[in-house]
């Protein structure tokens, strides 16, 4: 199990593989972001995207799927997240793209009010198969401490 004490500032991790399908792009957009360039090939061709593209929120959801899979694989003692400080969609994501993630721990501290909990901040970049960044975010995570007394 990976606890707060196991995280180090500057710690890097590469993980995930997510294949974006046309069906999923349309299904997500139909339900959550029904703009024409996420739903229709002809409408998308007439935009700056040039073709059907995934919603940025869909890109976030695919990123979350990779994050959770990574947390499970590393058996992280995660306790959720109080939020994201920054989010940028750098390039469109298209059906046929394959996404992957890279993260870096940039800050960490123990909770002053909850000694069983640590808080860490990560910079996360999602890349497509051409190693082009498609999403960048700075997120905050909550993680259990191994030693609530702070004897690390």
Coordinates of N, CA and C in Angstrom, one line a residue:
X1 N 0.9 -1.2 0.0 CA 0.0 0.0 0.0 C 0.9 1.2 0.0
X2 N 0.5 2.2 -0.8 CA 1.3 3.5 -0.9 C 0.6 4.5 -0.1
X3 N 1.3 5.1 0.9 CA 0.8 6.1 1.8 C 1.5 7.5 1.5
X4 N 1.0 8.5 2.3 CA 1.5 9.8 2.2 C 3.1 9.8 2.3
X5 N 3.6 9.1 3.3 CA 5.0 9.0 3.6 C 5.8 8.5 2.4
X6 N 5.2 7.8 1.5 CA 5.9 7.2 0.3 C 6.0 8.2 -0.9
X7 N 5.2 9.3 -0.8 CA 5.3 10.2 -1.9 C 6.5 11.2 -1.7
X8 N 7.1 11.5 -2.8 CA 8.2 12.5 -2.8 C 8.0 13.5 -3.8
X9 N 8.3 14.8 -3.4 CA 8.2 15.9 -4.4 C 9.2 15.6 -5.5
X10 N 8.7 15.7 -6.7 CA 9.5 15.4 -7.9 C 9.3 14.0 -8.4
X11 N 8.6 13.2 -7.7 CA 8.3 11.8 -8.1 C 7.5 11.8 -9.3
X12 N 8.0 11.1 -10.3 CA 7.4 11.0 -11.7 C 6.8 9.7 -11.9
X13 N 5.7 9.7 -12.7 CA 5.1 8.4 -13.0 C 4.4 8.5 -14.4
X14 N 4.6 7.5 -15.2 CA 4.0 7.3 -16.5 C 3.0 6.2 -16.4
X15 N 1.8 6.3 -16.9 CA 0.8 5.3 -16.8 C -0.3 5.5 -17.8
X16 N -1.1 4.4 -17.9 CA -2.3 4.5 -18.7 C -2.2 4.2 -20.2
X17 N -3.3 3.8 -20.7 CA -3.4 3.6 -22.2 C -4.9 3.6 -22.4
X18 N -5.4 4.5 -23.2 CA -6.8 4.6 -23.4 C -7.1 4.9 -24.9
X19 N -7.7 3.9 -25.6 CA -8.0 4.0 -27.0 C -9.4 4.7 -27.2
X20 N -9.4 5.8 -27.9 CA -10.6 6.6 -28.1 C -11.3 6.1 -29.3
X21 N -12.6 5.8 -29.1 CA -13.4 5.3 -30.2 C -14.5 6.3 -30.6
X22 N -14.8 6.2 -31.8 CA -15.9 7.1 -32.4 C -17.2 6.9 -31.6
X23 N -17.5 5.7 -31.4 CA -18.8 5.4 -30.7 C -18.8 6.0 -29.3
X24 N -17.7 5.9 -28.6 CA -17.7 6.5 -27.2 C -17.7 8.1 -27.3
X25 N -17.1 8.7 -28.3 CA -17.1 10.1 -28.4 C -18.5 10.6 -28.6
X26 N -19.2 9.9 -29.5 CA -20.6 10.3 -29.8 C -21.5 10.0 -28.6
X27 N -21.3 8.9 -28.0 CA -22.2 8.5 -26.8 C -22.0 9.5 -25.7
X28 N -20.8 9.9 -25.3 CA -20.5 10.8 -24.3 C -21.1 12.2 -24.6
X29 N -20.8 12.6 -25.8 CA -21.3 14.0 -26.2 C -22.8 14.0 -26.3
X30 N -23.5 12.9 -26.7 CA -24.9 12.9 -26.8 C -25.5 13.1 -25.4
X31 N -24.9 12.6 -24.4 CA -25.4 12.7 -23.0 C -24.9 14.0 -22.3
X32 N -23.7 14.4 -22.5 CA -23.1 15.5 -21.6 C -22.7 16.7 -22.4
X33 N -22.4 16.7 -23.6 CA -21.9 17.9 -24.4 C -22.3 17.8 -25.8
X34 N -23.6 18.0 -26.1 CA -24.2 17.7 -27.4 C -23.9 18.9 -28.4
X35 N -22.7 19.2 -28.6 CA -22.4 20.2 -29.6 C -22.1 19.5 -30.9
X36 N -22.5 20.1 -32.0 CA -22.4 19.4 -33.3 C -21.0 18.8 -33.7
X37 N -19.9 19.5 -33.3 CA -18.6 18.9 -33.7 C -18.2 17.7 -32.8
X38 N -19.0 17.4 -31.8 CA -18.8 16.1 -31.1 C -19.7 15.0 -31.5
X39 N -20.7 15.4 -32.4 CA -21.8 14.4 -32.7 C -21.9 14.0 -34.2
X40 N -21.4 14.9 -35.1 CA -21.7 14.8 -36.5 C -20.5 15.0 -37.3
X41 N -20.1 14.1 -38.2 CA -18.9 14.2 -39.0 C -19.0 15.5 -39.9
X42 N -20.1 15.7 -40.6 CA -20.2 16.8 -41.5 C -20.1 18.2 -40.7
X43 N -20.8 18.2 -39.6 CA -20.8 19.5 -38.8 C -19.3 19.7 -38.3
X44 N -18.7 18.7 -37.9 CA -17.3 18.8 -37.3 C -16.3 19.2 -38.4
X45 N -16.5 18.7 -39.7 CA -15.7 19.0 -40.8 C -15.7 20.5 -41.1
X46 N -16.8 21.2 -40.8 CA -16.9 22.6 -41.1 C -16.4 23.5 -40.0
X47 N -15.8 22.9 -38.9 CA -15.2 23.7 -37.8 C -13.7 23.7 -37.9
X48 N -13.1 24.4 -37.0 CA -11.6 24.4 -36.9 C -11.1 23.0 -36.5
X49 N -11.9 22.2 -35.9 CA -11.4 20.8 -35.6 C -11.2 20.0 -36.9
X50 N -12.0 20.2 -37.9 CA -11.9 19.5 -39.2 C -12.5 18.1 -39.2
X51 N -12.7 17.6 -38.1 CA -13.4 16.3 -38.0 C -13.9 16.1 -36.6
X52 N -14.6 15.0 -36.4 CA -15.3 14.7 -35.1 C -14.2 14.7 -34.0
X53 N -14.5 15.4 -32.9 CA -13.6 15.5 -31.8 C -14.3 15.2 -30.5
X54 N -13.5 14.7 -29.5 CA -14.1 14.4 -28.2 C -14.3 15.7 -27.4
X55 N -15.3 15.7 -26.6 CA -15.5 16.8 -25.7 C -14.3 16.9 -24.7
X56 N -13.9 18.1 -24.3 CA -12.9 18.2 -23.3 C -13.2 17.5 -22.0
X57 N -14.5 17.5 -21.7 CA -15.0 16.8 -20.5 C -14.9 15.3 -20.7
X58 N -15.0 14.8 -21.9 CA -14.8 13.4 -22.1 C -13.3 13.1 -21.9
X59 N -12.5 14.0 -22.4 CA -11.0 13.8 -22.2 C -10.7 13.7 -20.7
X60 N -11.4 14.6 -19.9 CA -11.2 14.5 -18.5 C -11.7 13.1 -17.9
X61 N -12.8 12.7 -18.4 CA -13.3 11.4 -17.9 C -12.4 10.2 -18.3
X62 N -11.8 10.3 -19.5 CA -10.9 9.2 -19.9 C -9.7 9.3 -19.0
X63 N -9.2 10.5 -18.7 CA -8.1 10.7 -17.8 C -8.4 10.1 -16.5
X64 N -9.6 10.4 -16.0 CA -9.9 9.9 -14.6 C -9.9 8.3 -14.6
X65 N -10.4 7.7 -15.7 CA -10.4 6.3 -15.8 C -8.9 5.7 -15.7
X66 N -8.0 6.4 -16.4 CA -6.6 6.0 -16.3 C -6.0 6.2 -14.9
X67 N -6.4 7.3 -14.3 CA -5.9 7.6 -12.9 C -6.4 6.6 -11.9
X68 N -7.6 6.3 -12.0 CA -8.2 5.3 -11.0 C -7.5 3.9 -11.2
X69 N -7.4 3.5 -12.5 CA -6.7 2.2 -12.8 C -5.3 2.2 -12.2
X70 N -4.6 3.4 -12.3 CA -3.2 3.5 -11.8 C -3.2 3.5 -10.2
X71 N -4.2 4.1 -9.6 CA -4.3 4.1 -8.1 C -4.5 2.7 -7.7
X72 N -5.4 1.9 -8.3 CA -5.6 0.5 -8.0 C -4.4 -0.3 -8.1
X73 N -3.7 -0.1 -9.3 CA -2.5 -0.9 -9.6 C -1.4 -0.7 -8.5
X74 N -1.3 0.6 -8.1 CA -0.3 0.9 -7.1 C -0.7 0.8 -5.7
X75 N -2.0 0.4 -5.5 CA -2.6 0.3 -4.2 C -2.4 1.5 -3.3
X76 N -2.7 2.7 -3.9 CA -2.5 3.9 -3.2 C -3.7 4.1 -2.2
X77 N -3.3 4.6 -1.0 CA -4.3 4.8 0.1 C -5.0 6.1 -0.1
X78 N -5.5 6.3 -1.3 CA -6.2 7.5 -1.7 C -7.5 7.8 -1.0
X79 N -7.8 9.0 -0.8 CA -9.0 9.4 -0.1 C -9.8 10.4 -0.9
X80 N -9.6 10.5 -2.2 CA -10.4 11.4 -3.0 C -9.6 12.7 -3.3
X81 N -10.3 13.7 -3.7 CA -9.6 15.0 -4.1 C -10.5 16.1 -3.8
X82 N -9.9 17.2 -3.2 CA -10.6 18.4 -3.0 C -10.8 19.3 -4.2
X83 N -10.2 18.9 -5.3 CA -10.4 19.7 -6.5 C -9.1 19.8 -7.4
X84 N -9.3 20.5 -8.5 CA -8.3 20.8 -9.5 C -8.0 22.3 -9.5
X85 N -6.8 22.7 -9.5 CA -6.4 24.1 -9.5 C -6.3 24.7 -10.9
X86 N -6.0 23.8 -11.9 CA -5.8 24.3 -13.2 C -6.1 23.2 -14.2
X87 N -6.8 23.5 -15.3 CA -7.1 22.5 -16.3 C -7.0 23.2 -17.7
X88 N -6.3 22.6 -18.6 CA -6.2 23.1 -20.0 C -6.3 22.0 -21.0
X89 N -7.1 22.2 -22.0 CA -7.2 21.3 -23.1 C -6.3 21.9 -24.2
X90 N -5.2 21.2 -24.4 CA -4.1 21.7 -25.3 C -4.3 21.4 -26.8
X91 N -4.9 20.3 -27.1 CA -5.2 19.9 -28.5 C -6.4 19.0 -28.5
X92 N -7.1 19.0 -29.6 CA -8.3 18.2 -29.7 C -7.9 16.7 -29.6
X93 N -8.8 15.9 -29.1 CA -8.7 14.5 -29.0 C -9.7 13.9 -30.0
X94 N -9.2 13.0 -30.9 CA -10.0 12.5 -32.0 C -10.2 10.9 -31.8
X95 N -11.3 10.4 -32.4 CA -11.4 9.0 -32.4 C -10.2 8.4 -33.1
X96 N -9.7 7.3 -32.6 CA -8.5 6.7 -33.1 C -7.3 7.0 -32.3
X97 N -7.3 8.1 -31.5 CA -6.2 8.5 -30.7 C -6.0 7.5 -29.5
X98 N -4.8 7.4 -29.1 CA -4.5 6.5 -27.9 C -3.8 7.5 -26.9
X99 N -4.4 7.6 -25.7 CA -4.0 8.5 -24.7 C -3.2 7.8 -23.6
X100 N -2.3 8.6 -23.0 CA -1.5 8.1 -21.8 C -1.2 9.3 -20.9
X101 N -0.8 9.0 -19.7 CA -0.6 10.1 -18.7 C 0.9 10.1 -18.2
X102 N 1.3 11.2 -17.8 CA 2.5 11.4 -17.0 C 2.2 12.4 -15.9
X103 N 2.6 12.1 -14.6 CA 2.4 12.9 -13.5 C 3.7 13.2 -12.7
X104 N 3.7 14.3 -12.0 CA 4.8 14.7 -11.2 C 4.2 15.3 -9.9
X105 N 4.7 14.8 -8.7 CA 4.2 15.3 -7.4 C 5.0 16.6 -7.3
X106 N 4.2 17.7 -7.1 CA 4.9 19.0 -7.0 C 4.8 19.7 -5.6
X107 N 3.9 19.2 -4.7 CA 3.8 19.6 -3.3 C 3.2 18.5 -2.5
X108 N 3.5 18.6 -1.2 CA 2.9 17.7 -0.3 C 2.9 18.3 1.1
X109 N 1.9 18.0 1.9 CA 1.9 18.4 3.3 C 0.9 17.6 4.1
X110 N 1.1 17.5 5.4 CA 0.2 16.8 6.3 C -1.0 17.8 6.5
X111 N -2.2 17.2 6.7 CA -3.3 18.0 7.1 C -3.1 18.5 8.5
X112 N -3.3 19.8 8.8 CA -3.2 20.3 10.2 C -4.3 19.8 11.1
X113 N -5.5 19.6 10.5 CA -6.7 19.3 11.3 C -7.0 17.8 11.3
X114 N -6.4 17.1 10.3 CA -6.7 15.6 10.2 C -5.4 14.9 10.1
X115 N -4.7 14.5 11.2 CA -3.4 13.9 11.1 C -3.3 12.6 10.4
X116 N -4.5 11.9 10.2 CA -4.5 10.7 9.4 C -4.5 10.9 7.9
X117 N -4.4 12.2 7.5 CA -4.5 12.5 6.1 C -3.4 13.4 5.6
X118 N -2.9 13.2 4.4 CA -1.9 14.1 3.8 C -2.6 14.6 2.5
X119 N -2.0 15.8 2.1 CA -2.5 16.4 0.9 C -1.4 16.6 -0.1
X120 N -1.6 16.2 -1.3 CA -0.5 16.4 -2.3 C -1.0 17.0 -3.6
X121 N -0.2 17.7 -4.3 CA -0.5 18.4 -5.5 C 0.3 17.7 -6.6
X122 N -0.3 17.4 -7.7 CA 0.4 16.8 -8.9 C 0.1 17.6 -10.1
X123 N 1.1 17.7 -11.0 CA 1.0 18.2 -12.3 C 0.8 17.0 -13.2
X124 N -0.2 17.0 -14.0 CA -0.5 15.8 -14.9 C -0.7 16.3 -16.3
X125 N 0.0 15.5 -17.2 CA -0.1 15.8 -18.6 C -0.6 14.5 -19.3
X126 N -1.6 14.7 -20.2 CA -2.1 13.6 -21.0 C -1.6 13.8 -22.4
X127 N -1.0 12.7 -23.0 CA -0.5 12.8 -24.3 C -1.2 11.9 -25.3
X128 N -1.2 12.2 -26.6 CA -1.8 11.3 -27.6 C -0.7 10.4 -28.1
X129 N -1.0 9.6 -29.1 CA 0.0 8.6 -29.6 C 1.2 9.3 -30.3
X130 N 1.1 10.5 -30.6 CA 2.2 11.3 -31.2 C 3.0 12.0 -30.2
X131 N 2.8 11.7 -28.9 CA 3.5 12.4 -27.8 C 3.2 13.9 -27.7
X132 N 2.0 14.3 -28.2 CA 1.5 15.7 -28.2 C 0.7 15.8 -26.9
X133 N 0.9 16.8 -26.1 CA 0.1 17.0 -24.9 C -1.3 17.5 -25.4
X134 N -2.4 16.8 -24.9 CA -3.7 17.1 -25.2 C -4.5 17.7 -24.0
X135 N -4.0 17.4 -22.8 CA -4.6 18.0 -21.5 C -3.5 18.2 -20.5
X136 N -3.6 19.3 -19.8 CA -2.7 19.5 -18.7 C -3.5 20.0 -17.5
X137 N -3.2 19.5 -16.3 CA -3.9 19.9 -15.1 C -3.0 19.8 -13.9
X138 N -3.4 20.6 -12.9 CA -2.8 20.5 -11.6 C -3.9 20.1 -10.6
X139 N -3.7 19.0 -10.0 CA -4.8 18.4 -9.2 C -4.3 18.2 -7.7
X140 N -5.2 18.2 -6.8 CA -5.0 18.0 -5.4 C -5.5 16.6 -5.0
X141 N -4.7 15.9 -4.3 CA -5.1 14.6 -3.8 C -5.1 14.5 -2.3
X142 N -5.9 13.7 -1.7 CA -5.9 13.3 -0.3 C -5.5 11.9 -0.2
X143 N -4.6 11.6 0.8 CA -4.1 10.3 0.9 C -3.9 10.0 2.4
X144 N -4.1 8.7 2.8 CA -3.9 8.3 4.2 C -2.5 8.4 4.6
X145 N -2.2 8.7 5.8 CA -0.8 8.6 6.3 C -0.7 7.3 7.0
X146 N 0.5 6.8 6.9 CA 0.9 5.5 7.6 C 0.9 5.7 9.1
X147 N 1.5 6.9 9.5 CA 1.7 7.2 10.9 C 1.0 8.6 11.2
X148 N -0.2 8.5 11.7 CA -0.9 9.8 12.0 C -0.2 10.7 13.0
X149 N 0.8 10.1 13.8 CA 1.5 10.9 14.7 C 2.6 11.7 14.1
X150 N 2.9 11.5 12.8 CA 3.9 12.3 12.0 C 5.3 11.9 12.3
X151 N 5.5 10.6 12.7 CA 6.9 10.1 13.0 C 7.5 9.5 11.7
X152 N 7.5 10.3 10.6 CA 8.2 9.7 9.4 C 9.5 10.3 9.3

